[in-house]
PDB file of C-alpha atoms and ligand atoms in Angstrom:
ATOM      1  CA  UNK B   1    -106.381 163.654 306.254  1.00 58.00           C
ATOM      2  CA  UNK B   2    -102.946 164.669 307.650  1.00 63.00           C
ATOM      3  CA  UNK B   3     -99.726 165.025 305.627  1.00 63.00           C
ATOM      4  CA  UNK B   4     -95.828 165.593 306.357  1.00 63.00           C
ATOM      5  CA  UNK B   5     -92.856 166.355 303.797  1.00 58.00           C
ATOM      6  CA  UNK B   6     -90.146 164.182 304.872  1.00 55.00           C
ATOM      7  CA  UNK B   7     -86.904 164.899 302.695  1.00 46.00           C
ATOM      8  CA  UNK B   8     -87.984 163.281 299.463  1.00 44.00           C
ATOM      9  CA  UNK B   9     -90.741 161.033 300.352  1.00 48.00           C
ATOM     10  CA  UNK B  10     -94.638 162.520 301.066  1.00 53.00           C
ATOM     11  CA  UNK B  11     -96.300 160.549 303.859  1.00 56.00           C
ATOM     12  CA  UNK B  12     -99.966 161.205 303.095  1.00 57.00           C
ATOM     13  CA  UNK B  13    -103.183 159.739 304.538  1.00 54.00           C
ATOM     14  CA  UNK B  14    -106.790 158.945 303.141  1.00 47.00           C
ATOM     15  CA  UNK B  15    -109.689 159.599 305.024  1.00 45.00           C
ATOM     16  CA  UNK B  16    -110.252 155.535 304.675  1.00 44.00           C
ATOM     17  CA  UNK B  17    -107.357 154.176 306.469  1.00 46.00           C
ATOM     18  CA  UNK B  18    -105.055 154.049 303.373  1.00 47.00           C
ATOM     19  CA  UNK B  19    -101.637 155.395 304.399  1.00 50.00           C
ATOM     20  CA  UNK B  20     -99.534 155.908 301.394  1.00 52.00           C
ATOM     21  CA  UNK B  21     -95.953 157.867 300.325  1.00 51.00           C
ATOM     22  CA  UNK B  22     -95.485 159.950 297.457  1.00 50.00           C
ATOM     23  CA  UNK B  23     -92.438 160.656 296.130  1.00 47.00           C
ATOM     24  CA  UNK B  24     -90.737 164.146 295.897  1.00 45.00           C
ATOM     25  CA  UNK B  25     -88.595 164.936 292.461  1.00 45.00           C
ATOM     26  CA  UNK B  26     -87.593 167.993 292.856  1.00 45.00           C
ATOM     27  CA  UNK B  27     -89.452 170.572 294.171  1.00 49.00           C
ATOM     28  CA  UNK B  28     -92.446 168.970 292.488  1.00 47.00           C
ATOM     29  CA  UNK B  29     -93.933 165.572 293.721  1.00 50.00           C
ATOM     30  CA  UNK B  30     -95.094 163.315 291.415  1.00 53.00           C
ATOM     31  CA  UNK B  31     -98.199 161.605 290.918  1.00 54.00           C
ATOM     32  CA  UNK B  32     -96.346 158.618 291.711  1.00 55.00           C
ATOM     33  CA  UNK B  33     -97.832 157.230 295.306  1.00 62.00           C
ATOM     34  CA  UNK B  34     -97.479 153.401 296.659  1.00 64.00           C
ATOM     35  CA  UNK B  35     -99.680 151.609 299.495  1.00 69.00           C
ATOM     36  CA  UNK B  36     -97.316 152.109 302.715  1.00 72.00           C
ATOM     37  CA  UNK B  37     -99.142 150.622 305.963  1.00 78.00           C
ATOM     38  CA  UNK B  38    -102.515 150.422 306.640  1.00 80.00           C
ATOM     39  CA  UNK B  39    -103.583 151.844 309.482  1.00 81.00           C
ATOM     40  CA  UNK B  40    -107.063 151.572 309.461  1.00 78.00           C
ATOM     41  CA  UNK B  41    -110.167 153.883 310.683  1.00 78.00           C
ATOM     42  CA  UNK B  42    -109.735 157.537 310.351  1.00 78.00           C
ATOM     43  CA  UNK B  43    -105.918 158.662 310.738  1.00 81.00           C
ATOM     44  CA  UNK B  44    -105.970 162.623 310.979  1.00 83.00           C
ATOM     45  CA  UNK B  45    -103.033 163.652 312.111  1.00 87.00           C
ATOM     46  CA  UNK B  46     -99.340 162.727 310.950  1.00 88.00           C
ATOM     47  CA  UNK B  47     -96.015 163.341 312.099  1.00 89.00           C
ATOM     48  CA  UNK B  48     -92.352 161.879 311.441  1.00 86.00           C
ATOM     49  CA  UNK B  49     -91.516 159.941 314.862  1.00 89.00           C
ATOM     50  CA  UNK B  50     -88.847 160.649 316.984  1.00 88.00           C
ATOM     51  CA  UNK B  51     -86.224 158.443 314.828  1.00 87.00           C
ATOM     52  CA  UNK B  52     -87.230 160.303 311.867  1.00 80.00           C
ATOM     53  CA  UNK B  53     -87.598 157.181 310.518  1.00 82.00           C
ATOM     54  CA  UNK B  54     -90.958 155.621 311.440  1.00 87.00           C
ATOM     55  CA  UNK B  55     -93.886 157.778 311.841  1.00 88.00           C
ATOM     56  CA  UNK B  56     -96.510 158.897 314.498  1.00 92.00           C
ATOM     57  CA  UNK B  57    -100.257 159.228 313.718  1.00 91.00           C
ATOM     58  CA  UNK B  58    -103.255 160.029 315.447  1.00 91.00           C
ATOM     59  CA  UNK B  59    -106.098 157.785 314.582  1.00 88.00           C
ATOM     60  CA  UNK B  60    -109.686 158.801 315.159  1.00 85.00           C
ATOM     61  CA  UNK B  61    -110.739 155.692 317.174  1.00 86.00           C
ATOM     62  CA  UNK B  62    -107.641 153.762 317.813  1.00 90.00           C
ATOM     63  CA  UNK B  63    -105.427 156.607 319.575  1.00 94.00           C
ATOM     64  CA  UNK B  64    -101.702 157.438 319.108  1.00 96.00           C
ATOM     65  CA  UNK B  65    -100.043 154.855 316.594  1.00 94.00           C
ATOM     66  CA  UNK B  66     -96.399 154.119 315.385  1.00 94.00           C
ATOM     67  CA  UNK B  67     -95.971 153.082 312.332  1.00 90.00           C
ATOM     68  CA  UNK B  68     -92.065 151.953 312.316  1.00 90.00           C
ATOM     69  CA  UNK B  69     -89.535 151.820 308.898  1.00 85.00           C
ATOM     70  CA  UNK B  70     -90.846 148.240 308.569  1.00 87.00           C
ATOM     71  CA  UNK B  71     -94.245 149.182 308.005  1.00 86.00           C
ATOM     72  CA  UNK B  72     -95.604 147.343 311.569  1.00 91.00           C
ATOM     73  CA  UNK B  73     -98.138 149.715 312.926  1.00 92.00           C
ATOM     74  CA  UNK B  74     -97.712 149.739 316.939  1.00 95.00           C
ATOM     75  CA  UNK B  75    -100.529 150.800 319.448  1.00 96.00           C
ATOM     76  CA  UNK B  76     -98.636 154.304 321.695  1.00 97.00           C
ATOM     77  CA  UNK B  77    -101.489 154.785 323.918  1.00 97.00           C
ATOM     78  CA  UNK B  78    -105.229 154.788 324.131  1.00 96.00           C
ATOM     79  CA  UNK B  79    -105.845 156.556 327.644  1.00 94.00           C
ATOM     80  CA  UNK B  80    -104.871 159.197 330.225  1.00 95.00           C
ATOM     81  CA  UNK B  81    -105.986 159.248 333.472  1.00 94.00           C
ATOM     82  CA  UNK B  82    -108.642 156.333 333.146  1.00 92.00           C
ATOM     83  CA  UNK B  83    -110.392 158.068 330.777  1.00 90.00           C
ATOM     84  CA  UNK B  84    -109.888 156.322 326.962  1.00 90.00           C
ATOM     85  CA  UNK B  85    -109.434 158.854 323.922  1.00 89.00           C
ATOM     86  CA  UNK B  86    -112.111 158.779 321.961  1.00 82.00           C
ATOM     87  CA  UNK B  87    -111.314 161.417 319.086  1.00 86.00           C
ATOM     88  CA  UNK B  88    -107.677 161.305 318.617  1.00 88.00           C
ATOM     89  CA  UNK B  89    -106.543 164.090 316.464  1.00 87.00           C
ATOM     90  CA  UNK B  90    -103.229 166.275 316.025  1.00 92.00           C
ATOM     91  CA  UNK B  91    -100.169 165.169 316.216  1.00 94.00           C
ATOM     92  CA  UNK B  92     -96.051 166.345 316.651  1.00 95.00           C
ATOM     93  CA  UNK B  93     -92.985 165.488 317.434  1.00 95.00           C
ATOM     94  CA  UNK B  94     -90.359 167.176 319.659  1.00 96.00           C
ATOM     95  CA  UNK B  95     -86.635 167.101 318.693  1.00 94.00           C
ATOM     96  CA  UNK B  96     -86.250 165.582 321.839  1.00 96.00           C
ATOM     97  CA  UNK B  97     -88.645 163.404 321.337  1.00 96.00           C
ATOM     98  CA  UNK B  98     -91.472 163.847 323.116  1.00 97.00           C
ATOM     99  CA  UNK B  99     -94.829 163.432 320.989  1.00 98.00           C
ATOM    100  CA  UNK B 100     -97.476 165.906 321.856  1.00 98.00           C
ATOM    101  CA  UNK B 101    -101.060 164.950 320.677  1.00 97.00           C
ATOM    102  CA  UNK B 102    -104.744 166.097 320.845  1.00 95.00           C
ATOM    103  CA  UNK B 103    -107.604 163.967 322.231  1.00 91.00           C
ATOM    104  CA  UNK B 104    -110.345 166.065 320.423  1.00 82.00           C
ATOM    105  CA  UNK B 105    -113.054 164.517 322.689  1.00 68.00           C
ATOM    106  CA  UNK B 106    -113.422 161.959 325.052  1.00 61.00           C
ATOM    107  CA  UNK B 107    -117.046 161.808 324.933  1.00 57.00           C
ATOM    108  CA  UNK B 108    -117.681 162.016 321.246  1.00 56.00           C
ATOM    109  CA  UNK B 109    -116.365 159.601 318.504  1.00 56.00           C
ATOM    110  CA  UNK B 110    -115.769 160.266 315.031  1.00 54.00           C
ATOM    111  CA  UNK B 111    -118.069 158.772 313.134  1.00 52.00           C
ATOM    112  CA  UNK B 112    -121.604 160.598 313.032  1.00 51.00           C
ATOM    113  CA  UNK B 113    -121.257 162.070 316.236  1.00 55.00           C
ATOM    114  CA  UNK B 114    -118.215 164.784 316.534  1.00 58.00           C
ATOM    115  CA  UNK B 115    -120.558 167.516 314.945  1.00 57.00           C
ATOM    116  CA  UNK B 116    -122.782 166.774 318.580  1.00 55.00           C
ATOM    117  CA  UNK B 117    -119.734 167.489 320.390  1.00 55.00           C
ATOM    118  CA  UNK B 118    -118.511 170.866 318.511  1.00 57.00           C
ATOM    119  CA  UNK B 119    -122.832 171.686 318.791  1.00 55.00           C
ATOM    120  CA  UNK B 120    -122.913 170.808 322.656  1.00 57.00           C
ATOM    121  CA  UNK B 121    -120.423 173.569 323.113  1.00 56.00           C
ATOM    122  CA  UNK B 122    -118.531 171.999 326.306  1.00 63.00           C
ATOM    123  CA  UNK B 123    -115.066 171.353 326.310  1.00 70.00           C
ATOM    124  CA  UNK B 124    -113.941 167.674 325.994  1.00 78.00           C
ATOM    125  CA  UNK B 125    -110.680 167.523 324.847  1.00 90.00           C
ATOM    126  CA  UNK B 126    -107.040 167.547 325.892  1.00 94.00           C
ATOM    127  CA  UNK B 127    -103.565 168.535 325.427  1.00 96.00           C
ATOM    128  CA  UNK B 128    -101.248 165.388 326.184  1.00 97.00           C
ATOM    129  CA  UNK B 129     -97.603 164.289 325.742  1.00 97.00           C
ATOM    130  CA  UNK B 130     -96.319 160.717 325.067  1.00 98.00           C
ATOM    131  CA  UNK B 131     -92.727 160.163 326.381  1.00 98.00           C
ATOM    132  CA  UNK B 132     -91.455 156.797 324.366  1.00 96.00           C
ATOM    133  CA  UNK B 133     -88.879 156.585 326.432  1.00 96.00           C
ATOM    134  CA  UNK B 134     -90.690 155.720 329.482  1.00 97.00           C
ATOM    135  CA  UNK B 135     -94.244 154.705 328.041  1.00 97.00           C
ATOM    136  CA  UNK B 136     -96.263 157.217 329.803  1.00 97.00           C
ATOM    137  CA  UNK B 137     -98.957 159.664 328.844  1.00 97.00           C
ATOM    138  CA  UNK B 138     -99.605 162.631 330.638  1.00 97.00           C
ATOM    139  CA  UNK B 139    -102.031 165.127 330.530  1.00 96.00           C
ATOM    140  CA  UNK B 140    -100.967 168.506 329.881  1.00 97.00           C
ATOM    141  CA  UNK B 141    -104.435 170.706 329.355  1.00 95.00           C
ATOM    142  CA  UNK B 142    -107.706 169.242 330.056  1.00 92.00           C
ATOM    143  CA  UNK B 143    -111.152 170.713 329.475  1.00 90.00           C
ATOM    144  CA  UNK B 144    -110.115 172.389 325.703  1.00 91.00           C
ATOM    145  CA  UNK B 145    -112.602 173.086 323.182  1.00 86.00           C
ATOM    146  CA  UNK B 146    -112.629 169.755 320.472  1.00 83.00           C
ATOM    147  CA  UNK B 147    -108.428 170.291 320.958  1.00 89.00           C
ATOM    148  CA  UNK B 148    -108.138 169.890 317.053  1.00 90.00           C
ATOM    149  CA  UNK B 149    -104.420 170.367 315.716  1.00 93.00           C
ATOM    150  CA  UNK B 150    -100.675 170.639 317.534  1.00 96.00           C
ATOM    151  CA  UNK B 151     -97.624 171.973 316.501  1.00 96.00           C
ATOM    152  CA  UNK B 152     -94.258 172.408 317.857  1.00 96.00           C
ATOM    153  CA  UNK B 153     -92.561 176.359 318.283  1.00 97.00           C
ATOM    154  CA  UNK B 154     -89.706 176.256 315.830  1.00 96.00           C
ATOM    155  CA  UNK B 155     -87.553 176.839 319.540  1.00 96.00           C
ATOM    156  CA  UNK B 156     -89.049 173.852 320.818  1.00 96.00           C
ATOM    157  CA  UNK B 157     -89.979 176.237 323.948  1.00 97.00           C
ATOM    158  CA  UNK B 158     -93.851 175.645 323.290  1.00 97.00           C
ATOM    159  CA  UNK B 159     -96.581 173.804 321.155  1.00 98.00           C
ATOM    160  CA  UNK B 160     -99.550 175.667 319.642  1.00 98.00           C
ATOM    161  CA  UNK B 161    -102.914 173.762 319.460  1.00 97.00           C
ATOM    162  CA  UNK B 162    -106.354 174.466 317.944  1.00 94.00           C
ATOM    163  CA  UNK B 163    -109.964 174.429 319.018  1.00 92.00           C
ATOM    164  CA  UNK B 164    -111.909 174.356 316.919  1.00 85.00           C
ATOM    165  CA  UNK B 165    -115.686 175.669 317.825  1.00 82.00           C
ATOM    166  CA  UNK B 166    -114.123 178.598 319.481  1.00 85.00           C
ATOM    167  CA  UNK B 167    -112.121 179.335 316.470  1.00 87.00           C
ATOM    168  CA  UNK B 168    -108.635 180.126 318.288  1.00 92.00           C
ATOM    169  CA  UNK B 169    -105.567 178.332 319.024  1.00 96.00           C
ATOM    170  CA  UNK B 170    -103.408 178.691 321.813  1.00 97.00           C
ATOM    171  CA  UNK B 171     -99.854 178.172 323.273  1.00 98.00           C
ATOM    172  CA  UNK B 172     -98.405 176.080 325.777  1.00 98.00           C
ATOM    173  CA  UNK B 173     -95.346 176.539 327.078  1.00 98.00           C
ATOM    174  CA  UNK B 174     -93.239 172.933 327.675  1.00 97.00           C
ATOM    175  CA  UNK B 175     -89.650 174.610 328.485  1.00 95.00           C
ATOM    176  CA  UNK B 176     -88.603 178.106 330.326  1.00 93.00           C
ATOM    177  CA  UNK B 177     -89.596 179.855 333.082  1.00 94.00           C
ATOM    178  CA  UNK B 178     -93.347 180.325 331.920  1.00 96.00           C
ATOM    179  CA  UNK B 179     -93.496 175.915 331.602  1.00 97.00           C
ATOM    180  CA  UNK B 180     -97.113 174.831 332.465  1.00 97.00           C
ATOM    181  CA  UNK B 181     -98.805 178.003 330.957  1.00 97.00           C
ATOM    182  CA  UNK B 182    -101.084 178.707 328.205  1.00 97.00           C
ATOM    183  CA  UNK B 183    -101.819 181.609 326.648  1.00 96.00           C
ATOM    184  CA  UNK B 184    -103.741 183.665 323.809  1.00 96.00           C
ATOM    185  CA  UNK B 185    -101.694 182.967 320.270  1.00 97.00           C
ATOM    186  CA  UNK B 186    -104.808 183.982 317.355  1.00 95.00           C
ATOM    187  CA  UNK B 187    -108.100 184.146 318.021  1.00 93.00           C
ATOM    188  CA  UNK B 188    -111.294 185.460 316.581  1.00 88.00           C
ATOM    189  CA  UNK B 189    -110.101 183.366 312.816  1.00 87.00           C
ATOM    190  CA  UNK B 190    -111.802 183.646 310.324  1.00 81.00           C
ATOM    191  CA  UNK B 191    -112.818 180.310 309.780  1.00 82.00           C
ATOM    192  CA  UNK B 192    -113.376 176.592 311.970  1.00 84.00           C
ATOM    193  CA  UNK B 193    -109.232 175.647 312.469  1.00 88.00           C
ATOM    194  CA  UNK B 194    -108.131 171.821 312.029  1.00 88.00           C
ATOM    195  CA  UNK B 195    -104.390 171.291 311.589  1.00 90.00           C
ATOM    196  CA  UNK B 196    -101.562 173.470 312.316  1.00 93.00           C
ATOM    197  CA  UNK B 197     -98.380 173.042 310.770  1.00 91.00           C
ATOM    198  CA  UNK B 198     -94.673 175.331 310.715  1.00 91.00           C
ATOM    199  CA  UNK B 199     -93.058 175.680 307.411  1.00 87.00           C
ATOM    200  CA  UNK B 200     -89.654 175.908 308.482  1.00 86.00           C
ATOM    201  CA  UNK B 201     -89.404 179.293 307.402  1.00 89.00           C
ATOM    202  CA  UNK B 202     -91.311 181.390 309.728  1.00 93.00           C
ATOM    203  CA  UNK B 203     -94.902 180.815 309.121  1.00 93.00           C
ATOM    204  CA  UNK B 204     -97.181 178.596 310.909  1.00 95.00           C
ATOM    205  CA  UNK B 205    -100.120 177.483 308.536  1.00 92.00           C
ATOM    206  CA  UNK B 206    -103.514 177.353 309.981  1.00 92.00           C
ATOM    207  CA  UNK B 207    -106.522 174.912 307.907  1.00 89.00           C
ATOM    208  CA  UNK B 208    -109.797 176.019 308.437  1.00 83.00           C
ATOM    209  CA  UNK B 209    -112.270 173.211 307.743  1.00 74.00           C
ATOM    210  CA  UNK B 210    -115.171 175.654 307.453  1.00 66.00           C
ATOM    211  CA  UNK B 211    -115.503 179.677 307.082  1.00 59.00           C
ATOM    212  CA  UNK B 212    -117.533 181.207 309.413  1.00 54.00           C
ATOM    213  CA  UNK B 213    -121.053 180.763 308.253  1.00 53.00           C
ATOM    214  CA  UNK B 214    -123.891 182.120 308.993  1.00 48.00           C
ATOM    215  CA  UNK B 215    -125.630 179.348 310.734  1.00 48.00           C
ATOM    216  CA  UNK B 216    -122.632 178.308 312.547  1.00 47.00           C
ATOM    217  CA  UNK B 217    -123.158 181.980 314.019  1.00 47.00           C
ATOM    218  CA  UNK B 218    -126.219 181.523 315.130  1.00 46.00           C
ATOM    219  CA  UNK B 219    -125.839 178.078 316.923  1.00 47.00           C
ATOM    220  CA  UNK B 220    -122.580 179.675 318.929  1.00 49.00           C
ATOM    221  CA  UNK B 221    -124.983 182.448 319.952  1.00 48.00           C
ATOM    222  CA  UNK B 222    -127.655 180.381 320.524  1.00 46.00           C
ATOM    223  CA  UNK B 223    -127.289 177.578 322.833  1.00 47.00           C
ATOM    224  CA  UNK B 224    -130.949 176.410 323.749  1.00 45.00           C
ATOM    225  CA  UNK B 225    -130.706 175.420 319.513  1.00 42.00           C
ATOM    226  CA  UNK B 226    -127.789 173.406 320.233  1.00 42.00           C
ATOM    227  CA  UNK B 227    -129.288 171.029 322.520  1.00 43.00           C
ATOM    228  CA  UNK B 228    -131.845 169.636 319.843  1.00 41.00           C
ATOM    229  CA  UNK B 229    -128.245 168.548 318.574  1.00 41.00           C
ATOM    230  CA  UNK B 230    -129.254 165.291 316.761  1.00 41.00           C
ATOM    231  CA  UNK B 231    -131.043 167.674 313.881  1.00 42.00           C
ATOM    232  CA  UNK B 232    -129.041 170.155 313.893  1.00 42.00           C
ATOM    233  CA  UNK B 233    -126.024 167.975 314.240  1.00 43.00           C
ATOM    234  CA  UNK B 234    -127.353 166.988 310.173  1.00 42.00           C
ATOM    235  CA  UNK B 235    -128.239 170.275 309.040  1.00 42.00           C
ATOM    236  CA  UNK B 236    -125.235 171.363 310.599  1.00 45.00           C
ATOM    237  CA  UNK B 237    -123.209 169.174 308.395  1.00 44.00           C
ATOM    238  CA  UNK B 238    -124.557 170.078 304.986  1.00 41.00           C
ATOM    239  CA  UNK B 239    -122.284 171.422 302.692  1.00 43.00           C
ATOM    240  CA  UNK B 240    -122.646 175.002 303.189  1.00 45.00           C
ATOM    241  CA  UNK B 241    -120.275 174.485 306.166  1.00 46.00           C
ATOM    242  CA  UNK B 242    -117.651 173.030 303.728  1.00 46.00           C
ATOM    243  CA  UNK B 243    -117.850 176.423 302.012  1.00 54.00           C
ATOM    244  CA  UNK B 244    -115.167 179.414 302.835  1.00 61.00           C
ATOM    245  CA  UNK B 245    -112.492 176.731 303.641  1.00 73.00           C
ATOM    246  CA  UNK B 246    -109.041 177.864 303.353  1.00 81.00           C
ATOM    247  CA  UNK B 247    -105.947 178.252 304.554  1.00 86.00           C
ATOM    248  CA  UNK B 248    -104.274 181.124 306.839  1.00 88.00           C
ATOM    249  CA  UNK B 249    -100.566 181.937 307.458  1.00 89.00           C
ATOM    250  CA  UNK B 250     -99.392 183.621 310.845  1.00 93.00           C
ATOM    251  CA  UNK B 251     -96.405 184.668 312.453  1.00 95.00           C
ATOM    252  CA  UNK B 252     -94.471 183.134 315.123  1.00 97.00           C
ATOM    253  CA  UNK B 253     -96.211 185.264 317.570  1.00 96.00           C
ATOM    254  CA  UNK B 254     -99.523 184.353 315.611  1.00 95.00           C
ATOM    255  CA  UNK B 255    -100.000 187.581 314.058  1.00 91.00           C
ATOM    256  CA  UNK B 256    -102.112 186.919 310.430  1.00 90.00           C
ATOM    257  CA  UNK B 257     -99.902 187.170 307.339  1.00 87.00           C
ATOM    258  CA  UNK B 258    -102.536 185.940 304.646  1.00 84.00           C
ATOM    259  CA  UNK B 259    -105.564 184.075 303.760  1.00 82.00           C
ATOM    260  CA  UNK B 260    -105.394 181.772 300.960  1.00 81.00           C
ATOM    261  CA  UNK B 261    -109.430 180.736 300.011  1.00 74.00           C
ATOM    262  CA  UNK B 262    -111.548 179.869 297.149  1.00 66.00           C
ATOM    263  CA  UNK B 263    -113.266 177.681 295.360  1.00 65.00           C
ATOM    264  CA  UNK B 264    -111.102 174.886 295.001  1.00 63.00           C
ATOM    265  CA  UNK B 265    -110.396 174.758 298.723  1.00 66.00           C
ATOM    266  CA  UNK B 266    -112.807 172.951 299.886  1.00 68.00           C
ATOM    267  CA  UNK B 267    -113.246 171.756 303.429  1.00 74.00           C
ATOM    268  CA  UNK B 268    -109.451 171.719 303.841  1.00 80.00           C
ATOM    269  CA  UNK B 269    -108.141 170.070 306.972  1.00 81.00           C
ATOM    270  CA  UNK B 270    -104.271 170.142 306.521  1.00 82.00           C
ATOM    271  CA  UNK B 271    -101.822 172.614 304.132  1.00 84.00           C
ATOM    272  CA  UNK B 272     -98.360 173.563 304.453  1.00 81.00           C
ATOM    273  CA  UNK B 273     -96.429 175.991 302.549  1.00 82.00           C
ATOM    274  CA  UNK B 274     -93.529 173.880 300.478  1.00 77.00           C
ATOM    275  CA  UNK B 275     -91.363 175.627 297.904  1.00 77.00           C
ATOM    276  CA  UNK B 276     -93.724 178.522 296.016  1.00 80.00           C
ATOM    277  CA  UNK B 277     -96.405 176.349 296.682  1.00 79.00           C
ATOM    278  CA  UNK B 278     -99.399 175.605 299.082  1.00 82.00           C
ATOM    279  CA  UNK B 279    -100.209 172.036 299.478  1.00 81.00           C
ATOM    280  CA  UNK B 280    -103.386 170.946 301.166  1.00 79.00           C
ATOM    281  CA  UNK B 281    -106.058 167.942 301.867  1.00 78.00           C
ATOM    282  CA  UNK B 282    -109.213 167.836 302.338  1.00 75.00           C
ATOM    283  CA  UNK B 283    -111.768 166.266 304.367  1.00 71.00           C
ATOM    284  CA  UNK B 284    -114.069 165.215 301.730  1.00 69.00           C
ATOM    285  CA  UNK B 285    -111.353 164.668 299.071  1.00 69.00           C
ATOM    286  CA  UNK B 286    -109.502 161.718 298.502  1.00 68.00           C
ATOM    287  CA  UNK B 287    -105.995 163.450 296.347  1.00 70.00           C
ATOM    288  CA  UNK B 288    -103.783 166.643 298.089  1.00 73.00           C
ATOM    289  CA  UNK B 289    -103.546 169.795 296.042  1.00 77.00           C
ATOM    290  CA  UNK B 290    -101.731 172.382 295.489  1.00 76.00           C
ATOM    291  CA  UNK B 291    -101.782 176.389 294.385  1.00 79.00           C
ATOM    292  CA  UNK B 292     -99.190 178.511 293.421  1.00 81.00           C
ATOM    293  CA  UNK B 293     -98.532 181.717 295.887  1.00 79.00           C
ATOM    294  CA  UNK B 294     -97.914 184.577 293.773  1.00 70.00           C
ATOM    295  CA  UNK B 295     -94.960 186.928 295.459  1.00 51.00           C
ATOM    296  CA  UNK B 296     -97.280 189.519 294.529  1.00 38.00           C
TER     297      UNK B 296
HETATM  298  C1  NAG L   1     -92.841 150.940 325.781  1.00 59.25           C
HETATM  299  O1  NAG L   1     -93.442 149.565 325.494  1.00 59.25           O
HETATM  300  C2  NAG L   1     -93.348 148.753 323.678  1.00 59.25           C
HETATM  301  C3  NAG L   1     -94.262 148.293 323.716  1.00 59.25           C
HETATM  302  O2  NAG L   1     -95.297 147.653 324.207  1.00 59.25           O
HETATM  303  C4  NAG L   1     -92.440 148.387 324.933  1.00 59.25           C
HETATM  304  O3  NAG L   1     -91.804 146.935 323.505  1.00 59.25           O
HETATM  305  C5  NAG L   1     -91.096 148.690 325.502  1.00 59.25           C
HETATM  306  O4  NAG L   1     -90.239 147.875 326.237  1.00 59.25           O
HETATM  307  C6  NAG L   1     -91.759 149.597 326.156  1.00 59.25           C
HETATM  308  N1  NAG L   1     -90.974 150.858 327.481  1.00 59.25           N
HETATM  309  C7  NAG L   1     -90.520 150.901 328.463  1.00 59.25           C
HETATM  310  C8  NAG L   1     -89.688 151.620 328.620  1.00 59.25           C
HETATM  311  O5  NAG L   1     -91.814 150.215 329.119  1.00 59.25           O
END
């Protein structure tokens, strides 16, 4: 699931391909929702489009989609350098209209075998850009480990993207003298990062679909175990991995501020602070939830 706030409406995606809007009433979104557009598949990433009226969707199976204000769904791109995307995952849109997104894997699809990609531990992910004024798709970085969430920095000079199995997010410079360079942003995260969102107030919010459990540590340390992947893939998707989920806030420089984790946070895929609350979506639950952030 992905979501993004858009002034007084909340576009949200449920795992089933439904795409709905929740109306906001002041600070509190009402539980009033409507079906907005059917995109099908598994929409994993969501951002306001270049015109701020349409929505850009990273849909796992089809690729990068545009939902126009009239609710028409259009495919923007589904391949780069001759390789089809297999797991379009995260997306954000720069203020100049350029779309930045990730394909977590050109090798494995989401249904059934994305755990195999993580377990195989090889880099099949790419960071890409799509220019709506030319329709050109460009590969910015390749050989990434399950490239997942992506977000623009507020100064629009870089994008931060997360790689799930190696528990890190990196910064890729899109403008300035470091253009094209990659550098560490935050490493050794306490869980496996999914989406990353910027709250407009100086912090990024990184969602962990799973904490760093013992079984994961063992799998990551002994590559030969990962090779028996079909069996382990099933084992590794057992509920244990869905525990210790949470959301970490970090500064603009990637310094961790606070980890929000409790039993109601379950398989969190996206988290974002809006006002006094942390809103989050889950891989396994068909709703969004919020918790009040204490100012203590
Ligand atoms: C980009 O693709 C869209 C949809 O296929 C098309 O309408 C538009 O003319 C294209 N733009 C350019 C610059 O080729």
